Every structure is written in structure tokens, then in C-alpha cells.
Coordinates of N, CA and C in Angstrom, one line a residue:
X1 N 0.8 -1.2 0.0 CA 0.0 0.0 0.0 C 0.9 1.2 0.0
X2 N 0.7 2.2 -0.8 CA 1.3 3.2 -0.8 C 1.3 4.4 0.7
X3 N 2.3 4.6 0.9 CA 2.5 5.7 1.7 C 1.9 7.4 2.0
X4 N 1.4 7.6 2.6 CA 1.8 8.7 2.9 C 2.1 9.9 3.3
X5 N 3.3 11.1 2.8 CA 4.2 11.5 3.2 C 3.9 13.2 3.6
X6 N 4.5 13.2 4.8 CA 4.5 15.3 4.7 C 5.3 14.9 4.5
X7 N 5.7 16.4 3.0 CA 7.1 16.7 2.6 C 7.0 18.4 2.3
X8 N 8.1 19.2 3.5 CA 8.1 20.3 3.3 C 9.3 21.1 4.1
X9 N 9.9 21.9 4.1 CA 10.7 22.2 4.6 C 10.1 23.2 5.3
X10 N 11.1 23.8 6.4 CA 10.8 24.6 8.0 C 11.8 24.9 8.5
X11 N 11.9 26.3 8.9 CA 12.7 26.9 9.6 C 13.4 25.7 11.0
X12 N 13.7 26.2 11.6 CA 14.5 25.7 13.1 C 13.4 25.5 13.9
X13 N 12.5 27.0 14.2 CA 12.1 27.1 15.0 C 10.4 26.7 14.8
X14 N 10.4 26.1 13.2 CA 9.2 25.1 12.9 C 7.9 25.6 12.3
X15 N 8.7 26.6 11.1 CA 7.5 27.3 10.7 C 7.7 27.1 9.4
X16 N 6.2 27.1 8.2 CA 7.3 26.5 6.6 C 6.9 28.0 5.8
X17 N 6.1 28.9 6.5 CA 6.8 30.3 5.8 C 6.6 31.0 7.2
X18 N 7.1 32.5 7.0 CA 7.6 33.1 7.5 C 6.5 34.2 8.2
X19 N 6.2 34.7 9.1 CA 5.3 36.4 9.2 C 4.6 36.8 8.0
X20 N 5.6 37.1 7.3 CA 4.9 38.0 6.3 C 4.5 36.4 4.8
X21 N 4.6 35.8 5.4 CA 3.9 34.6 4.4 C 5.1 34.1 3.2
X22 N 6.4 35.0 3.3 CA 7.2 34.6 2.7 C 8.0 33.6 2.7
X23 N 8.6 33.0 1.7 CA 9.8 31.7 1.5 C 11.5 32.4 1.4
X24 N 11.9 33.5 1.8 CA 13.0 33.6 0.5 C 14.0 33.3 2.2
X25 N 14.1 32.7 3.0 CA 14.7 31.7 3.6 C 14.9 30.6 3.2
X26 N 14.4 30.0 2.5 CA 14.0 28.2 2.4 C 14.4 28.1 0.7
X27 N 15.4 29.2 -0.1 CA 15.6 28.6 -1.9 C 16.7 27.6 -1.1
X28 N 16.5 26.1 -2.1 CA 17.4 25.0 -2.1 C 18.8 25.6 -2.7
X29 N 20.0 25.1 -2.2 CA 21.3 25.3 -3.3 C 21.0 24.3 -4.3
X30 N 22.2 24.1 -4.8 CA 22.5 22.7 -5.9 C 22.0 21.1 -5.0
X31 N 23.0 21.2 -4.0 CA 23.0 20.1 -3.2 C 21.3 19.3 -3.0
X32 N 21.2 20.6 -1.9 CA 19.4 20.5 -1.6 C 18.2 20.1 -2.7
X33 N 18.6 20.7 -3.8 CA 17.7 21.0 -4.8 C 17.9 19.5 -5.8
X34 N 19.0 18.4 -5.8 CA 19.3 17.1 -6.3 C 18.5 16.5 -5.2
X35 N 18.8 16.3 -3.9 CA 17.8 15.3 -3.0 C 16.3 16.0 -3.0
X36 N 16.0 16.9 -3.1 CA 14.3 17.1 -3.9 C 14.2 16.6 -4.8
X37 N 14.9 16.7 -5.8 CA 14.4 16.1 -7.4 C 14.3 14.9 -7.1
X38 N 15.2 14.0 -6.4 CA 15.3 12.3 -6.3 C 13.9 12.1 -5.5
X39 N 13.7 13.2 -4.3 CA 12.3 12.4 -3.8 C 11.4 12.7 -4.5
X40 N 11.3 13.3 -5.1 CA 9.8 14.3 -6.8 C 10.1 12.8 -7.2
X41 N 10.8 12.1 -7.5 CA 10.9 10.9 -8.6 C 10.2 9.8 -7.9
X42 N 10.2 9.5 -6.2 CA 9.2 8.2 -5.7 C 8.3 8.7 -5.4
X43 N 7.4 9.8 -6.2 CA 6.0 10.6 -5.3 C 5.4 9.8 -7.1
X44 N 3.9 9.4 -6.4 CA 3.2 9.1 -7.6 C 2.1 10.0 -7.5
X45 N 1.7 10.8 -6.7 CA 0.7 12.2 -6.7 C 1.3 12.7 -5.6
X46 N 0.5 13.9 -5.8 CA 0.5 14.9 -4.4 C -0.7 15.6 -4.1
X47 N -0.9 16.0 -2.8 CA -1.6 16.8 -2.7 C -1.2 17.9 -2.0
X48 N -2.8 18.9 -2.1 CA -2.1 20.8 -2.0 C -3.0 21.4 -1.9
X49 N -3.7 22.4 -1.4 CA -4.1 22.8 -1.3 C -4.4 24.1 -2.3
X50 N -5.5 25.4 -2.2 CA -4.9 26.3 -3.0 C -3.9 27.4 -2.9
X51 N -3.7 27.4 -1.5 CA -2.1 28.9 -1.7 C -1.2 28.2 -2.6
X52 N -0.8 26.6 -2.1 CA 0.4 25.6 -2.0 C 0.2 25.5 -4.1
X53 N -1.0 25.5 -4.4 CA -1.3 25.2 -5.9 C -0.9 26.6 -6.8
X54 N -1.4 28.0 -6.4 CA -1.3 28.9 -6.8 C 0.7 29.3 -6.3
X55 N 1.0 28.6 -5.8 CA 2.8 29.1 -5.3 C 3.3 28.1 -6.6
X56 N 3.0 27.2 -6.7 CA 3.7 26.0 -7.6 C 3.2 26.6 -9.0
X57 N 2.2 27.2 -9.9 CA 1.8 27.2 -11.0 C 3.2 27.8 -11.4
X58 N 4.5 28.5 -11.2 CA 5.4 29.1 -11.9 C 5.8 28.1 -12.9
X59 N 5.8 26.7 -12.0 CA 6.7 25.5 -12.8 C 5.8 24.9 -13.5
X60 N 4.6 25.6 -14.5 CA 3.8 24.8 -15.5 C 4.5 25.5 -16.1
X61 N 5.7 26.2 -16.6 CA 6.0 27.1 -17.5 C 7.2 27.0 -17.3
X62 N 7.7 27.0 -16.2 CA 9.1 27.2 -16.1 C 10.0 26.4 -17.3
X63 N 9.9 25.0 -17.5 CA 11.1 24.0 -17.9 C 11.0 25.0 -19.9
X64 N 10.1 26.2 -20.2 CA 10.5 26.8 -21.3 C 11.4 27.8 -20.9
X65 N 11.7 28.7 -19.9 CA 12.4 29.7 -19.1 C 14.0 29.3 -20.0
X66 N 14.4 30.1 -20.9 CA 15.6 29.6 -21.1 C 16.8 29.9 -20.2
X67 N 16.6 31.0 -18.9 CA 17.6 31.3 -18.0 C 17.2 29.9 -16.6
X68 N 16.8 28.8 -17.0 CA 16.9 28.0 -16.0 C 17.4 27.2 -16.4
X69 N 18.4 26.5 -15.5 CA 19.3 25.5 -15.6 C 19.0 23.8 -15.8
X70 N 19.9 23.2 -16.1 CA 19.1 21.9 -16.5 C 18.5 21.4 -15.0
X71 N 19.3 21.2 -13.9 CA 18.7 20.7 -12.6 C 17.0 21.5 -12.7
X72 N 16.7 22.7 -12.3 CA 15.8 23.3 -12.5 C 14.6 23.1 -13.5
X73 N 15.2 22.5 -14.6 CA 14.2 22.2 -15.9 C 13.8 20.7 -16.1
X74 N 15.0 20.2 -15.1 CA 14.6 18.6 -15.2 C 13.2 18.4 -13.7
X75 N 13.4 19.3 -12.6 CA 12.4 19.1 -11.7 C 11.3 19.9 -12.4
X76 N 11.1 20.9 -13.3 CA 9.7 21.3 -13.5 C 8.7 20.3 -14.6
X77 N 9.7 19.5 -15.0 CA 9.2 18.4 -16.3 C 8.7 17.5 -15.2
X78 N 9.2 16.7 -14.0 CA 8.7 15.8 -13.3 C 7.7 16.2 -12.4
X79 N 7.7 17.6 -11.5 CA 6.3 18.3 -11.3 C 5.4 18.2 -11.8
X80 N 5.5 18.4 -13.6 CA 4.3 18.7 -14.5 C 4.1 17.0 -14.4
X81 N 4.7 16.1 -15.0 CA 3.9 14.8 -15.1 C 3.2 14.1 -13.7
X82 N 3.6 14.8 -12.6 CA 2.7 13.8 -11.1 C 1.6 14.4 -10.8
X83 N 0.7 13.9 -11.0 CA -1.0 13.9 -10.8 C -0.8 14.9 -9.5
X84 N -1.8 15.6 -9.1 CA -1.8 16.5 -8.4 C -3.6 16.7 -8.1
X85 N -3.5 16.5 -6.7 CA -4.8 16.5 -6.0 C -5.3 18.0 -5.1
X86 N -5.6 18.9 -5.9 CA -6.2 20.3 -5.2 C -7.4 20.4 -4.7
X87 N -7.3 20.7 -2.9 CA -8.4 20.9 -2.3 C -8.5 22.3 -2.2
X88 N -10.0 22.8 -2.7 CA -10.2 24.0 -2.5 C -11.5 24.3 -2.3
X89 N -12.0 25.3 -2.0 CA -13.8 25.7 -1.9 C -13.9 26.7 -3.0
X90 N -13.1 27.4 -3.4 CA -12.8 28.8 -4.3 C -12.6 28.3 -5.9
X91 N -11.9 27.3 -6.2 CA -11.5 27.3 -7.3 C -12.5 26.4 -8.1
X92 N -12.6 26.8 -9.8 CA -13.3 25.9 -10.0 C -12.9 25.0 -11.5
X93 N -11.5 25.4 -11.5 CA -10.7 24.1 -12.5 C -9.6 24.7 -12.2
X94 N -8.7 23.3 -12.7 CA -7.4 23.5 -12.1 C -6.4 23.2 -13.3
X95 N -5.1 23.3 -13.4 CA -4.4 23.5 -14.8 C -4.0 21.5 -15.1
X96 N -3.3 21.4 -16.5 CA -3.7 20.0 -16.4 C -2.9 18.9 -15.5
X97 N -2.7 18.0 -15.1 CA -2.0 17.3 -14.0 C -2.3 17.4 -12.9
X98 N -3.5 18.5 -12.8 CA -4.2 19.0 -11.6 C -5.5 17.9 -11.3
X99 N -6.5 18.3 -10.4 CA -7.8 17.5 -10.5 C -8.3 18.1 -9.3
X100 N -9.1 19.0 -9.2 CA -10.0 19.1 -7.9 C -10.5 17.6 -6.8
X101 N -10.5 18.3 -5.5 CA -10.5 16.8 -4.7 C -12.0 16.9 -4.9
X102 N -12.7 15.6 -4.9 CA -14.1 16.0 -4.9 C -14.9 15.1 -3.6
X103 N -13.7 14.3 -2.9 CA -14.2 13.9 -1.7 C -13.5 14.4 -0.3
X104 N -13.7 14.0 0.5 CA -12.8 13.9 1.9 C -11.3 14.2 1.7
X105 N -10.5 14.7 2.0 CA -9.6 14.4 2.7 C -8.6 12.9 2.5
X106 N -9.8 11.9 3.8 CA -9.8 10.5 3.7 C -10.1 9.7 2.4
X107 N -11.5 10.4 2.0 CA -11.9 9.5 0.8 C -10.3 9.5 -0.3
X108 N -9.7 11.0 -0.8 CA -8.6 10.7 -1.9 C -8.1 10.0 -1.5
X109 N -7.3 10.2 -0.5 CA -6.3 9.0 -0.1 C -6.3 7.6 -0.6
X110 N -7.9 7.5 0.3 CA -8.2 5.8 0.0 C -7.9 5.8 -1.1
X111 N -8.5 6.7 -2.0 CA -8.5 6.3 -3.3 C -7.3 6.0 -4.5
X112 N -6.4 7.2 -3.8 CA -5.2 6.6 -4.5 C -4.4 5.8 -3.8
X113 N -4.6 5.4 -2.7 CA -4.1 3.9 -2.3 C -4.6 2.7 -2.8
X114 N -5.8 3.0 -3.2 CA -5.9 1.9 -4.5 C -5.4 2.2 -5.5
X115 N -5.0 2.6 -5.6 CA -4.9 2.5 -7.5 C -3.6 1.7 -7.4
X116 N -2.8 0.9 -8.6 CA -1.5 0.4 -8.6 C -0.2 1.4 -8.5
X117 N 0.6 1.0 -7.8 CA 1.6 1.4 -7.6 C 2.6 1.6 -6.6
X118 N 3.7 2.2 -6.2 CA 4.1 2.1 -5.3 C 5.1 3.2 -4.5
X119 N 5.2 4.2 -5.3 CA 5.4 5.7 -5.1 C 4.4 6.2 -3.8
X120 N 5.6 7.3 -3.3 CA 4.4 8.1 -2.3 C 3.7 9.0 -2.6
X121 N 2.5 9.2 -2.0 CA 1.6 9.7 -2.0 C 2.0 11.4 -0.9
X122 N 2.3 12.4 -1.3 CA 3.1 13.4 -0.8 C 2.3 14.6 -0.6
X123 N 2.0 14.8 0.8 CA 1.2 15.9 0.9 C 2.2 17.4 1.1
X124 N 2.0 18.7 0.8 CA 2.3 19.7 1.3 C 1.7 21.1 1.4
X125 N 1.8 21.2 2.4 CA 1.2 22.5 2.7 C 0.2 21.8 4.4
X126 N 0.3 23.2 5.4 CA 0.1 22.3 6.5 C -1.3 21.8 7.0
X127 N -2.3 23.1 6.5 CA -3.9 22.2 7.2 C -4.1 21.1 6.6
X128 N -3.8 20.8 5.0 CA -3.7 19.5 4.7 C -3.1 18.4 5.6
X129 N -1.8 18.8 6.0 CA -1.7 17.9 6.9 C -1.7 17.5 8.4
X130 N -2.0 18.8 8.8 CA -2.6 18.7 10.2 C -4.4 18.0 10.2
X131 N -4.8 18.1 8.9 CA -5.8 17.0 8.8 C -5.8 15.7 8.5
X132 N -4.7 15.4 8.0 CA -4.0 14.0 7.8 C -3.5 13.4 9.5
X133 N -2.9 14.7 10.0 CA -2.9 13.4 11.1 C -3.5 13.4 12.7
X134 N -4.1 14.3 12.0 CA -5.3 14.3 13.1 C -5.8 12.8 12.9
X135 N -6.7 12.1 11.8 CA -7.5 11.0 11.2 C -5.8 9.9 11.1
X136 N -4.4 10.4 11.5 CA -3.9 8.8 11.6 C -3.3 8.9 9.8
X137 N -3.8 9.5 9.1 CA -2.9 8.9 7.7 C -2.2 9.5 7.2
X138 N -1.3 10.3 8.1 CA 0.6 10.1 7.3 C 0.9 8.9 8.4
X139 N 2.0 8.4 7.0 CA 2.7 7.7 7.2 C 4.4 8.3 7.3
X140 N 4.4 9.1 6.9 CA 6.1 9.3 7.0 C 6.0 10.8 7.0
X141 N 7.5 11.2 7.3 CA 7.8 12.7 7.5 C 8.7 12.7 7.0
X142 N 9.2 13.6 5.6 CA 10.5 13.9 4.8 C 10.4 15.7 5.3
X143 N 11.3 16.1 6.0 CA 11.7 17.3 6.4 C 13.0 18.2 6.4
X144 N 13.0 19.0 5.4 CA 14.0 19.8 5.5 C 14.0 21.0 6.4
X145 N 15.0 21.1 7.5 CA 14.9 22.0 8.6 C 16.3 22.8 8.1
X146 N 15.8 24.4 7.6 CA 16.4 25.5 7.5 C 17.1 26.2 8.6
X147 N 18.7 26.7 8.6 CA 19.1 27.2 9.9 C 18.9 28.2 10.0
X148 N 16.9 29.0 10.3 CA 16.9 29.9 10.5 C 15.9 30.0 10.9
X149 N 16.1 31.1 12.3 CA 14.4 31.6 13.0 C 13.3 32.5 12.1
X150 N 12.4 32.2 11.8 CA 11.6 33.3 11.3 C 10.6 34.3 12.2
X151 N 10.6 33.6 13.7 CA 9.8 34.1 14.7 C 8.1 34.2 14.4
X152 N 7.8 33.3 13.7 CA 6.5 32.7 13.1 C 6.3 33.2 12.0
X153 N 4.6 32.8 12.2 CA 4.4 32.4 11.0 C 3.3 31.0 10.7
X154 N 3.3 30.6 9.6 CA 2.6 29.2 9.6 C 3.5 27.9 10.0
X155 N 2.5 26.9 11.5 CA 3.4 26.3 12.0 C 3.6 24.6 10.8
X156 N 4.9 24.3 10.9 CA 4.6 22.8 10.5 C 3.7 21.8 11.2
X157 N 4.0 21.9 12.1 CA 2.9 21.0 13.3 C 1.9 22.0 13.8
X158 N 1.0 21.0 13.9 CA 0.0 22.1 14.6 C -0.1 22.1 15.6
X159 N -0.6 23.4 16.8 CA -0.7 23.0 17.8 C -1.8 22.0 18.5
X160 N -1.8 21.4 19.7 CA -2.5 20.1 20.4 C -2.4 19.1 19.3
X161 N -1.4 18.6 18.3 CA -1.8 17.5 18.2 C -1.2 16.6 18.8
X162 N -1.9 15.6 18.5 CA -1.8 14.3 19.3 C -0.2 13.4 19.2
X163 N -0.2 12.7 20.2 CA 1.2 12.3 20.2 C 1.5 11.2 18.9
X164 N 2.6 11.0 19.0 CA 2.8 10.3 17.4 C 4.0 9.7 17.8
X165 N 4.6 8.6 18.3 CA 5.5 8.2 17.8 C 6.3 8.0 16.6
X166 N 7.9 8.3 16.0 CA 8.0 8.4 15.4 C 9.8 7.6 15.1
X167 N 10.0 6.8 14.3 CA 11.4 6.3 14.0 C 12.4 6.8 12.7
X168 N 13.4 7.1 12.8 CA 14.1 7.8 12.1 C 14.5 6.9 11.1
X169 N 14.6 7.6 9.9 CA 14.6 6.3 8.7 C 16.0 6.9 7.9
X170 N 16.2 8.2 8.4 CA 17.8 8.5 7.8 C 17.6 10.2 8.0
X171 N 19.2 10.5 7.8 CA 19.2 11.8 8.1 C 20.4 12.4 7.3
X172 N 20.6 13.9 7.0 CA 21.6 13.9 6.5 C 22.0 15.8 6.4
X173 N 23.1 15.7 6.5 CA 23.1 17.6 6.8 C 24.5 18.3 5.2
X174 N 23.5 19.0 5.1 CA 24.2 19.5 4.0 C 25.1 20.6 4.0
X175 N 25.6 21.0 3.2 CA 27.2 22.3 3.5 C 26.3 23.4 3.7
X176 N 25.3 23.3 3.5 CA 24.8 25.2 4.0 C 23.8 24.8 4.9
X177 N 24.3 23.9 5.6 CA 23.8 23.6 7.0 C 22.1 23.2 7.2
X178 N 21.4 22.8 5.8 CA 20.4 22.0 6.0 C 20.6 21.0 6.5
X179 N 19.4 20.5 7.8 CA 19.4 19.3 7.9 C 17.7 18.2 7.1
X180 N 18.2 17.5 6.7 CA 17.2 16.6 6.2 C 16.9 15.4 6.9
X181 N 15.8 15.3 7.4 CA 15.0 14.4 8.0 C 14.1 13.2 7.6
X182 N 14.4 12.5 8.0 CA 13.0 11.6 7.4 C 12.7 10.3 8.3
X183 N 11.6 10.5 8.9 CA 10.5 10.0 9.8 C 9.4 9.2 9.4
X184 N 9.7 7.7 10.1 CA 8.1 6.5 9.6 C 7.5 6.7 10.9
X185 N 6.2 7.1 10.5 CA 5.5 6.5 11.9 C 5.2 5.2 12.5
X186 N 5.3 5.3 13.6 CA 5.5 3.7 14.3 C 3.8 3.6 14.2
X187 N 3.5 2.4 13.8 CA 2.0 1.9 13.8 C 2.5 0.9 15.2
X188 N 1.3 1.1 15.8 CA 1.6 0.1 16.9 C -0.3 -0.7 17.0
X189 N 0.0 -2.3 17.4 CA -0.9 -2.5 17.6 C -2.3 -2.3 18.8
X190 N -3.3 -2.5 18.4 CA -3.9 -2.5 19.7 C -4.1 -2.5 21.0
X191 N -4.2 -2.0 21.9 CA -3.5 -2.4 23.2 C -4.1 -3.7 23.7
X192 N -3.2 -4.9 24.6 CA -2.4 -4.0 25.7 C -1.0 -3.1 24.9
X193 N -0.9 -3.0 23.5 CA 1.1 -2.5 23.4 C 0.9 -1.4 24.3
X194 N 0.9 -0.5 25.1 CA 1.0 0.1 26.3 C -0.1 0.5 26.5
X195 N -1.4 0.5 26.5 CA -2.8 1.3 27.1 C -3.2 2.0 26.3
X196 N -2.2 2.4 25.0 CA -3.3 3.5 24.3 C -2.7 3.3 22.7
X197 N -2.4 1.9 22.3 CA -1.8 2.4 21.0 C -0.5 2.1 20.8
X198 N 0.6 2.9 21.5 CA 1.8 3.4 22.0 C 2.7 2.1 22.1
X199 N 3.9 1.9 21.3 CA 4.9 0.9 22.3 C 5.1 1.1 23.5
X200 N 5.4 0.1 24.2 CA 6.5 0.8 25.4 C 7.4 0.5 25.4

């Protein structure tokens, strides 16, 4: 069954934009921007909401931009081919590779956990995912943490959620001092495994 993943990067102090709603902390180098492309390549959709959809439209156009580089033109060609799931109340079509959600939340999911394959399923942007695990379905956490405070802003986690065990599946810190994370959640069985879910 297919996975799936928050994937999004965050300041230190755990925010994925800034006060004033801005990114220009968080542009990838070279380094950063090759281990994005390689995870763009195991994602078999995504989903997004509409800020997260209206931020991304640059790259339906980009890979013509002749001042962008091949790294840059090779990720806007793989953007444009992964199906892309937009939840929105405002919009009422979406560009192509796109598809309005037209159920739950839960319902997509299920639904592209049916389908064949074996790519993740890659959420980003946060209410999407603070409603994913509120209901239990991410499965994994791919995180790039930026060495920098923004002093808020939009949080990556939300506040009161629920506890989550979590096991580290690899890590890795890069020369401009990104660190990259990546987190499975522990499924645990029914209790007794400790009284509520939880290993002990």
C-alpha cells in the first residue's frame, strides 16, 4: 500500500513560511535541490491545497524559461507529469495534471491507495496535513529544517496534536547547514502494546 508522506521544509524554530507569508529563507542550493528532485521521482501524486497550488503554477511554464538551468528544468518536467490533487472551496478548475479533490480528505487518499503502484503519496502545505494526522494517515515525515528563525508564521505541526511516535529512517546535513530528516511512523498495535496504541 502506498505511503503517505509530509514533505516540506521549516525553519528551526518550525515554521514553513515566515510572518509576512514569505519563503526567501527556504531557496534550495544545488545540493538541496538534487535530493528534492530524487524524492519528486518516488512521489506518484500529491496533494495541496490552494495557496500551495497557486505558489507551484510558476513550474507549468518554467522548464520553457531559457535562464533556468538543467537541474531546474529537469524538476519542472517531473512536477508537471505527477498527478496532483487540489483541495479547494474557491476554485473551480485546475491546470492540467491538476484535479480538484471532490471527496474527503480521507476519501482521496483511499482512493489513490488503490490505484497500482508504489510511489508516495506526498502531501504539502500544513492544514492538509494537520488533517491527515489528526484522522492517523501520514505515514512518513520527509523534512528539511532551515538554519533559520523566522519568529513565526505558519506552523509545521499544529498545535495540540496528538502524540505520534516516530522512528528515524535517515538523516543527512548538508554544507549550507540543512538538515534533512526523514521519519516512519511507528504503527503500533492495539492495546495491551501500552494502554493507548503506543509501544512501550
Amino acid at each position: 500500500m502506498r505511503s503517505v508522506t509530509y514533505w516540506m521544509g521549516v525553519s528551526l524554530d518550525g515554521y514553513i513560511v515566515g510572518p509576512d507569508g514569505g519563503l526567501d529563507w527556504a531557496p534550495p542550493d544545488d545540493e538541496v535541490f538534487r535530493l528534492v528532485t530524487e524524492e519528486l521521482r518516488g512521489m506518484d501524486a500529491f496533494l495541496l491545497g490552494r495557496r500551495l497550488y497557486e505558489t507551484m503554477l510558476y513550474w507549468e511554464t518554467a522548464e520553457r524559461d531559457p535562464s533556468l538551468d538543467d537541474s531546474r528544468r529537469e524538476w519542472a518536467v517531473l512536477w508537471n507529469r505527477l498527478p496532483k490533487v487540489v483541495f479547494s472551496t474557491t476554485l473551480s478548475e485546475v491546470r492540467p495534471h491538476h484535479r480538484l479533490a471532490t471527496g474527503s480528505l480521507a476519501e482521496e487518499i483511499e482512493r489513490l491507495r488503490a490505484e497500482p503502484g508504489e510511489g508516495e503519496i506526498a502531501i504539502g502545505g500544513a492544514r492538509l496535513a494537520a488533517e491527515a494526522a489528526a484522522a492517523g494517515l501520514i505515514d512518513a515525515y520527509r523534512i528539511r529544517v532551515y538554519p533559520v528563525l523566522v519568529g513565526g508564521g505558519i506552523p509545521f505541526f499544529p498545535a495540540g496534536e496528538r502524540r505520534v511516535d516516530l522512528e528515524l529512517v535517515g538523516s543527512r546535513t548538508f554544507a549550507s547547514n540543512v538538515v534533512h530528516l526523514h521519519y516512519r511512523v511507528v504503527r503500533c498495535p492495539p492495546p495491551p502494546c501500552g494502554g493507548s496504541g503506543r509501544p512501550r
